[in-house]
Amino acid sequence: MQFNEDLPKWEAAGSAPPETLQNTGFVAGYKPPAAFFNWLFNRIYKSIKELRGKTEEIGRVIDVTLTVNGWLAEGDFYKQEVAVFGIKSDYNPALVKRIDRSIQNNDRLVKAYEKNFSFIFDGDTKNGSVIFYAYKKPGANIKVGLKGV
């Protein structure tokens, strides 16, 4: 994600004002020391920096290929577990389509991709892998994206 404004860098850590002052705020005539302002500006800088980092994570998509032979029948559905480096069990990525550029102009292949993609109905994350579930076994290898990991 692109930002229009540069991050206002403020590395001077300062020192936190007493909790009582944090709760009541400044009163008229009080001249707070520079260390309080440095603490505040440093905290604002670090918070904005952290939020910018999180937006990059949200926008990131990891591509995964589900192979036609990787699907295992399990009751009324099929499942396939795929190793995904860095994924954690508490992640909740969105499944997104990743139509290969080489087929984007071929209506027949795009329709086949869409059909196979539509069979996938759920997924579970584990530390280091994702288990995908499909109500029908896709008839071809299919590339999907995991957004927000």
GROMACS .gro file of N, CA and C in nm, residues 4-105:
model
  306
    4ASN      N    1   0.070   0.870   0.095
    4ASN     CA    2   0.102   1.001   0.039
    4ASN      C    3   0.199   1.079   0.126
    5GLU      N    4   0.195   1.059   0.254
    5GLU     CA    5   0.279   1.135   0.347
    5GLU      C    6   0.396   1.051   0.395
    6ASP      N    7   0.511   1.119   0.413
    6ASP     CA    8   0.626   1.053   0.474
    6ASP      C    9   0.597   1.032   0.622
    7LEU      N   10   0.653   0.926   0.676
    7LEU     CA   11   0.637   0.897   0.817
    7LEU      C   12   0.716   1.000   0.898
    8PRO      N   13   0.651   1.071   0.992
    8PRO     CA   14   0.723   1.172   1.071
    8PRO      C   15   0.810   1.104   1.177
    9LYS      N   16   0.936   1.082   1.143
    9LYS     CA   17   1.029   1.010   1.230
    9LYS      C   18   1.059   1.091   1.356
   10TRP      N   19   1.053   1.023   1.472
   10TRP     CA   20   1.087   1.086   1.599
   10TRP      C   21   1.147   0.979   1.690
   11GLU      N   22   1.279   0.972   1.694
   11GLU     CA   23   1.349   0.866   1.767
   11GLU      C   24   1.375   0.899   1.914
   12ALA      N   25   1.372   1.027   1.953
   12ALA     CA   26   1.398   1.063   2.092
   12ALA      C   27   1.290   1.004   2.181
   13ALA      N   28   1.329   0.912   2.271
   13ALA     CA   29   1.231   0.838   2.351
   13ALA      C   30   1.164   0.922   2.459
   14GLY      N   31   1.236   1.016   2.518
   14GLY     CA   32   1.179   1.098   2.625
   14GLY      C   33   1.144   1.013   2.746
   15SER      N   34   1.059   1.067   2.830
   15SER     CA   35   1.013   0.991   2.947
   15SER      C   36   0.864   1.018   2.966
   16ALA      N   37   0.795   0.915   3.011
   16ALA     CA   38   0.651   0.924   3.027
   16ALA      C   39   0.614   1.015   3.143
   17PRO      N   40   0.512   1.097   3.126
   17PRO     CA   41   0.465   1.178   3.239
   17PRO      C   42   0.400   1.086   3.343
   18PRO      N   43   0.387   1.132   3.466
   18PRO     CA   44   0.323   1.049   3.568
   18PRO      C   45   0.180   1.013   3.526
   19GLU      N   46   0.133   0.900   3.574
   19GLU     CA   47   0.000   0.853   3.538
   19GLU      C   48  -0.109   0.954   3.574
   20THR      N   49  -0.091   1.023   3.682
   20THR     CA   50  -0.191   1.123   3.721
   20THR      C   51  -0.202   1.232   3.615
   21LEU      N   52  -0.087   1.275   3.561
   21LEU     CA   53  -0.088   1.377   3.456
   21LEU      C   54  -0.147   1.320   3.326
   22GLN      N   55  -0.121   1.194   3.299
   22GLN     CA   56  -0.179   1.130   3.180
   22GLN      C   57  -0.331   1.123   3.191
   23ASN      N   58  -0.381   1.108   3.313
   23ASN     CA   59  -0.526   1.098   3.334
   23ASN      C   60  -0.595   1.235   3.333
   24THR      N   61  -0.528   1.336   3.389
   24THR     CA   62  -0.593   1.467   3.401
   24THR      C   63  -0.558   1.562   3.286
   25GLY      N   64  -0.440   1.543   3.226
   25GLY     CA   65  -0.398   1.631   3.118
   25GLY      C   66  -0.334   1.757   3.170
   26PHE      N   67  -0.288   1.840   3.078
   26PHE     CA   68  -0.223   1.966   3.115
   26PHE      C   69  -0.329   2.069   3.157
   27VAL      N   70  -0.294   2.149   3.254
   27VAL     CA   71  -0.382   2.258   3.296
   27VAL      C   72  -0.319   2.390   3.248
   28ALA      N   73  -0.402   2.490   3.237
   28ALA     CA   74  -0.356   2.621   3.189
   28ALA      C   75  -0.239   2.670   3.274
   29GLY      N   76  -0.135   2.718   3.207
   29GLY     CA   77  -0.019   2.774   3.275
   29GLY      C   78   0.093   2.674   3.301
   30TYR      N   79   0.063   2.544   3.295
   30TYR     CA   80   0.165   2.442   3.319
   30TYR      C   81   0.255   2.431   3.196
   31LYS      N   82   0.385   2.426   3.218
   31LYS     CA   83   0.480   2.413   3.108
   31LYS      C   84   0.546   2.276   3.118
   32PRO      N   85   0.495   2.180   3.040
   32PRO     CA   86   0.550   2.044   3.049
   32PRO      C   87   0.695   2.039   2.999
   33PRO      N   88   0.776   1.953   3.058
   33PRO     CA   89   0.915   1.940   3.014
   33PRO      C   90   0.922   1.875   2.875
   34ALA      N   91   1.032   1.902   2.805
   34ALA     CA   92   1.053   1.849   2.670
   34ALA      C   93   1.048   1.696   2.670
   35ALA      N   94   1.092   1.634   2.778
   35ALA     CA   95   1.094   1.486   2.783
   35ALA      C   96   0.953   1.428   2.765
   36PHE      N   97   0.849   1.496   2.814
   36PHE     CA   98   0.711   1.449   2.797
   36PHE      C   99   0.669   1.455   2.650
   37PHE      N  100   0.706   1.565   2.583
   37PHE     CA  101   0.673   1.577   2.441
   37PHE      C  102   0.751   1.475   2.358
   38ASN      N  103   0.879   1.455   2.392
   38ASN     CA  104   0.957   1.353   2.321
   38ASN      C  105   0.894   1.215   2.338
   39TRP      N  106   0.847   1.184   2.458
   39TRP     CA  107   0.781   1.056   2.484
   39TRP      C  108   0.656   1.043   2.396
   40LEU      N  109   0.574   1.149   2.393
   40LEU     CA  110   0.451   1.146   2.316
   40LEU      C  111   0.479   1.133   2.165
   41PHE      N  112   0.569   1.215   2.112
   41PHE     CA  113   0.600   1.211   1.968
   41PHE      C  114   0.663   1.077   1.929
   42ASN      N  115   0.745   1.021   2.017
   42ASN     CA  116   0.807   0.891   1.990
   42ASN      C  117   0.701   0.781   1.987
   43ARG      N  118   0.607   0.787   2.079
   43ARG     CA  119   0.498   0.687   2.082
   43ARG      C  120   0.409   0.699   1.958
   44ILE      N  121   0.381   0.821   1.916
   44ILE     CA  122   0.301   0.842   1.795
   44ILE      C  123   0.374   0.787   1.675
   45TYR      N  124   0.503   0.818   1.663
   45TYR     CA  125   0.585   0.769   1.552
   45TYR      C  126   0.586   0.616   1.548
   46LYS      N  127   0.613   0.553   1.663
   46LYS     CA  128   0.617   0.406   1.666
   46LYS      C  129   0.481   0.344   1.634
   47SER      N  130   0.374   0.405   1.680
   47SER     CA  131   0.240   0.352   1.653
   47SER      C  132   0.205   0.360   1.505
   48ILE      N  133   0.235   0.474   1.443
   48ILE     CA  134   0.208   0.489   1.300
   48ILE      C  135   0.294   0.391   1.220
   49LYS      N  136   0.419   0.376   1.259
   49LYS     CA  137   0.510   0.282   1.192
   49LYS      C  138   0.455   0.139   1.201
   50GLU      N  139   0.404   0.101   1.318
   50GLU     CA  140   0.347  -0.032   1.337
   50GLU      C  141   0.222  -0.050   1.249
   51LEU      N  142   0.135   0.050   1.246
   51LEU     CA  143   0.015   0.040   1.164
   51LEU      C  144   0.048   0.028   1.016
   52ARG      N  145   0.147   0.104   0.970
   52ARG     CA  146   0.189   0.094   0.830
   52ARG      C  147   0.241  -0.047   0.799
   53GLY      N  148   0.313  -0.105   0.892
   53GLY     CA  149   0.361  -0.243   0.873
   53GLY      C  150   0.246  -0.341   0.865
   54LYS      N  151   0.142  -0.321   0.947
   54LYS     CA  152   0.026  -0.411   0.945
   54LYS      C  153  -0.051  -0.400   0.814
   55THR      N  154  -0.059  -0.280   0.757
   55THR     CA  155  -0.131  -0.266   0.629
   55THR      C  156  -0.058  -0.340   0.518
   56GLU      N  157   0.075  -0.347   0.525
   56GLU     CA  158   0.150  -0.424   0.426
   56GLU      C  159   0.117  -0.572   0.439
   57GLU      N  160   0.103  -0.621   0.564
   57GLU     CA  161   0.067  -0.761   0.585
   57GLU      C  162  -0.072  -0.790   0.529
   58ILE      N  163  -0.164  -0.699   0.551
   58ILE     CA  164  -0.302  -0.719   0.505
   58ILE      C  165  -0.307  -0.730   0.354
   59GLY      N  166  -0.229  -0.649   0.285
   59GLY     CA  167  -0.231  -0.648   0.139
   59GLY      C  168  -0.150  -0.758   0.074
   60ARG      N  169  -0.066  -0.826   0.150
   60ARG     CA  170   0.021  -0.929   0.094
   60ARG      C  171  -0.058  -1.054   0.057
   61VAL      N  172  -0.025  -1.113  -0.056
   61VAL     CA  173  -0.090  -1.236  -0.101
   61VAL      C  174   0.018  -1.342  -0.123
   62ILE      N  175  -0.001  -1.457  -0.064
   62ILE     CA  176   0.089  -1.571  -0.086
   62ILE      C  177   0.021  -1.666  -0.182
   63ASP      N  178   0.091  -1.700  -0.291
   63ASP     CA  179   0.036  -1.793  -0.389
   63ASP      C  180   0.060  -1.937  -0.346
   64VAL      N  181  -0.041  -2.020  -0.366
   64VAL     CA  182  -0.035  -2.163  -0.333
   64VAL      C  183  -0.094  -2.239  -0.451
   65THR      N  184  -0.029  -2.348  -0.489
   65THR     CA  185  -0.084  -2.433  -0.596
   65THR      C  186  -0.142  -2.559  -0.533
   66LEU      N  187  -0.269  -2.583  -0.561
   66LEU     CA  188  -0.337  -2.705  -0.517
   66LEU      C  189  -0.332  -2.803  -0.634
   67THR      N  190  -0.269  -2.917  -0.613
   67THR     CA  191  -0.252  -3.012  -0.723
   67THR      C  192  -0.371  -3.105  -0.733
   68VAL      N  193  -0.402  -3.146  -0.854
   68VAL     CA  194  -0.516  -3.233  -0.878
   68VAL      C  195  -0.501  -3.366  -0.802
   69ASN      N  196  -0.379  -3.415  -0.789
   69ASN     CA  197  -0.357  -3.542  -0.719
   69ASN      C  198  -0.340  -3.526  -0.568
   70GLY      N  199  -0.340  -3.403  -0.520
   70GLY     CA  200  -0.322  -3.380  -0.377
   70GLY      C  201  -0.450  -3.388  -0.295
   71TRP      N  202  -0.564  -3.396  -0.361
   71TRP     CA  203  -0.693  -3.399  -0.291
   71TRP      C  204  -0.720  -3.539  -0.237
   72LEU      N  205  -0.755  -3.548  -0.109
   72LEU     CA  206  -0.788  -3.676  -0.046
   72LEU      C  207  -0.934  -3.676  -0.007
   73ALA      N  208  -1.004  -3.784  -0.044
   73ALA     CA  209  -1.145  -3.795  -0.008
   73ALA      C  210  -1.157  -3.813   0.143
   74GLU      N  211  -1.251  -3.739   0.202
   74GLU     CA  212  -1.277  -3.750   0.345
   74GLU      C  213  -1.426  -3.730   0.368
   75GLY      N  214  -1.499  -3.840   0.374
   75GLY     CA  215  -1.644  -3.832   0.389
   75GLY      C  216  -1.708  -3.774   0.264
   76ASP      N  217  -1.786  -3.668   0.284
   76ASP     CA  218  -1.858  -3.606   0.172
   76ASP      C  219  -1.777  -3.497   0.102
   77PHE      N  220  -1.652  -3.478   0.139
   77PHE     CA  221  -1.574  -3.371   0.077
   77PHE      C  222  -1.430  -3.417   0.055
   78TYR      N  223  -1.350  -3.327   0.002
   78TYR     CA  224  -1.208  -3.354  -0.024
   78TYR      C  225  -1.126  -3.252   0.053
   79LYS      N  226  -1.004  -3.292   0.089
   79LYS     CA  227  -0.917  -3.197   0.156
   79LYS      C  228  -0.775  -3.212   0.103
   80GLN      N  229  -0.700  -3.100   0.114
   80GLN     CA  230  -0.561  -3.099   0.073
   80GLN      C  231  -0.485  -3.006   0.166
   81GLU      N  232  -0.375  -3.059   0.223
   81GLU     CA  233  -0.290  -2.977   0.310
   81GLU      C  234  -0.167  -2.935   0.231
   82VAL      N  235  -0.137  -2.805   0.240
   82VAL     CA  236  -0.026  -2.747   0.167
   82VAL      C  237   0.063  -2.670   0.264
   83ALA      N  238   0.194  -2.693   0.254
   83ALA     CA  239   0.289  -2.620   0.337
   83ALA      C  240   0.293  -2.474   0.293
   84VAL      N  241   0.285  -2.383   0.389
   84VAL     CA  242   0.291  -2.238   0.362
   84VAL      C  243   0.388  -2.179   0.464
   85PHE      N  244   0.504  -2.140   0.417
   85PHE     CA  245   0.608  -2.088   0.506
   85PHE      C  246   0.559  -1.964   0.580
   86GLY      N  247   0.578  -1.966   0.711
   86GLY     CA  248   0.548  -1.849   0.793
   86GLY      C  249   0.405  -1.835   0.840
   87ILE      N  250   0.314  -1.920   0.792
   87ILE     CA  251   0.175  -1.905   0.835
   87ILE      C  252   0.158  -1.963   0.975
   88LYS      N  253   0.071  -1.902   1.053
   88LYS     CA  254   0.047  -1.944   1.191
   88LYS      C  255  -0.097  -1.992   1.206
   89SER      N  256  -0.120  -2.072   1.308
   89SER     CA  257  -0.253  -2.131   1.329
   89SER      C  258  -0.360  -2.025   1.358
   90ASP      N  259  -0.321  -1.909   1.411
   90ASP     CA  260  -0.420  -1.807   1.443
   90ASP      C  261  -0.445  -1.709   1.329
   91TYR      N  262  -0.382  -1.729   1.213
   91TYR     CA  263  -0.407  -1.644   1.097
   91TYR      C  264  -0.543  -1.681   1.037
   92ASN      N  265  -0.605  -1.583   0.974
   92ASN     CA  266  -0.733  -1.607   0.909
   92ASN      C  267  -0.732  -1.541   0.771
   93PRO      N  268  -0.653  -1.596   0.678
   93PRO     CA  269  -0.641  -1.532   0.547
   93PRO      C  270  -0.766  -1.550   0.462
   94ALA      N  271  -0.783  -1.459   0.369
   94ALA     CA  272  -0.891  -1.470   0.272
   94ALA      C  273  -0.839  -1.548   0.151
   95LEU      N  274  -0.921  -1.634   0.097
   95LEU     CA  275  -0.888  -1.708  -0.024
   95LEU      C  276  -0.924  -1.623  -0.145
   96VAL      N  277  -0.827  -1.600  -0.233
   96VAL     CA  278  -0.850  -1.517  -0.350
   96VAL      C  279  -0.809  -1.591  -0.477
   97LYS      N  280  -0.871  -1.553  -0.587
   97LYS     CA  281  -0.839  -1.612  -0.717
   97LYS      C  282  -0.704  -1.561  -0.765
   98ARG      N  283  -0.628  -1.648  -0.829
   98ARG     CA  284  -0.498  -1.610  -0.886
   98ARG      C  285  -0.490  -1.669  -1.026
   99ILE      N  286  -0.567  -1.612  -1.116
   99ILE     CA  287  -0.569  -1.660  -1.255
   99ILE      C  288  -0.436  -1.626  -1.321
  100ASP      N  289  -0.371  -1.728  -1.373
  100ASP     CA  290  -0.241  -1.710  -1.437
  100ASP      C  291  -0.255  -1.621  -1.560
  101ARG      N  292  -0.158  -1.532  -1.579
  101ARG     CA  293  -0.162  -1.439  -1.691
  101ARG      C  294  -0.167  -1.511  -1.826
  102SER      N  295  -0.109  -1.628  -1.831
  102SER     CA  296  -0.104  -1.701  -1.958
  102SER      C  297  -0.242  -1.748  -2.005
  103ILE      N  298  -0.341  -1.752  -1.915
  103ILE     CA  299  -0.475  -1.796  -1.956
  103ILE      C  300  -0.579  -1.685  -1.950
  104GLN      N  301  -0.542  -1.566  -1.907
  104GLN     CA  302  -0.640  -1.458  -1.886
  104GLN      C  303  -0.721  -1.425  -2.010
  105ASN      N  304  -0.668  -1.446  -2.127
  105ASN     CA  305  -0.739  -1.412  -2.251
  105ASN      C  306  -0.806  -1.533  -2.315
   0.00000   0.00000   0.00000
